[in-house]
Short mmCIF file of C-alpha atoms in Angstrom, two decimals:
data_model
loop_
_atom_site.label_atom_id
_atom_site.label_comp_id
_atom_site.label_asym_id
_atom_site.label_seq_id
_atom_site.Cartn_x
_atom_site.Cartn_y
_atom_site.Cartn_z
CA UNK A 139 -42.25 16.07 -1.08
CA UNK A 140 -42.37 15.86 -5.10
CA UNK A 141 -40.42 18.84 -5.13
CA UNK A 142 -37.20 17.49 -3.09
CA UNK A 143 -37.71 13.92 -4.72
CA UNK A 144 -37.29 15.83 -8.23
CA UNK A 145 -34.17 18.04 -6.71
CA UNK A 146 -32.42 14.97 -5.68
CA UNK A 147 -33.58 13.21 -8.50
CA UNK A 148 -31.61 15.85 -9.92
CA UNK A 149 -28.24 15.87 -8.45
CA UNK A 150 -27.80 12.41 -7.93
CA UNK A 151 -29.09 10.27 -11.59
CA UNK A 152 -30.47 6.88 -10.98
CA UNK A 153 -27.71 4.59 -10.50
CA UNK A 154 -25.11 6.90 -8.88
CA UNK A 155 -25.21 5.20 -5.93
CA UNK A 156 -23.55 2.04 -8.06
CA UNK A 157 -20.91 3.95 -9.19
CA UNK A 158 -20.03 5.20 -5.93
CA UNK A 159 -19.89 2.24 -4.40
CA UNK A 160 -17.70 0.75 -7.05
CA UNK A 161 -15.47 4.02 -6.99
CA UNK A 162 -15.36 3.60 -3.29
CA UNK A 163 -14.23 -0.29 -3.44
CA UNK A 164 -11.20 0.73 -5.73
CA UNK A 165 -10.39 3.32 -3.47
CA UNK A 166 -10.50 1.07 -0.30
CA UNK A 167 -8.03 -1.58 -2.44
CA UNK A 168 -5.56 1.04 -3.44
CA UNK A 169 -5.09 2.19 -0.05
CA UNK A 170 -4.63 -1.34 1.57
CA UNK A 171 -2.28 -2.49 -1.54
CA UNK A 172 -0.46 0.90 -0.18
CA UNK A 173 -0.23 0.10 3.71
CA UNK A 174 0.55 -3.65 3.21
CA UNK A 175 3.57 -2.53 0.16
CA UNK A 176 4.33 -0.22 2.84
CA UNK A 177 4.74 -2.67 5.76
CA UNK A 178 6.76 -5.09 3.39
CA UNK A 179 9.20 -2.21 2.35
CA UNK A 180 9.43 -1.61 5.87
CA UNK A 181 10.41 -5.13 7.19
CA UNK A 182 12.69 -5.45 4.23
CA UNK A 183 14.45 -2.47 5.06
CA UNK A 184 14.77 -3.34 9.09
CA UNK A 185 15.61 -7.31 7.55
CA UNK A 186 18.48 -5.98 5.51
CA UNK A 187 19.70 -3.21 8.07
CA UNK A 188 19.79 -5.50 11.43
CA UNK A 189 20.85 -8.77 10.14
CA UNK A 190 21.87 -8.83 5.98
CA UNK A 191 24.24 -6.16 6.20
CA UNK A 192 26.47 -6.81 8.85
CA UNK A 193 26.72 -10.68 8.24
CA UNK A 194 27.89 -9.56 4.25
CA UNK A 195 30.05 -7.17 6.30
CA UNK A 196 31.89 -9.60 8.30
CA UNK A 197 31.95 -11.81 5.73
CA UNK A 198 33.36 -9.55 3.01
CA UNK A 199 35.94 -9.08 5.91
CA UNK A 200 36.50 -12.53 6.27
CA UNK A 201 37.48 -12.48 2.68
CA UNK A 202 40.10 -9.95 1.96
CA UNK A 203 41.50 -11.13 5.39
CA UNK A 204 42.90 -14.44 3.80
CA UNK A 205 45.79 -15.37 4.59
CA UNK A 206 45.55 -19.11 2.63
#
């Protein structure tokens, strides 16, 4: 028993265990920051494909169609 408490003792120094956790945290943040910029890009692009750009369209239209 003193032997494998020594070996892991060993490999993992007293307060890894902090550091992972913290290391762990950051990595948890990055990747939701990632999915929710994701999401937003992805709204903004349906947004700007299904209702922006063909209202600017039609209105550009409506524009060089002046006959004032």
């Amino acid at each position: 028993m003193l032997a494998l408490k020594r070996a892991s003792s060993a490999c993992f120094p007293a307060g890894s265990s902090i550091v992972y956790t913290k290391r762990l945290r950051k990595a948890i943040k990055i990747l939701i920051a990632v999915v929710i910029g994701a999401l937003l890009l992805g709204g903004l692009y349906a947004l700007f494909g299904d209702t922006i750009l063909p209202t600017l369209r039609t209105k550009i239209a409506e524009l060089f169609n002046y006959e004032g």
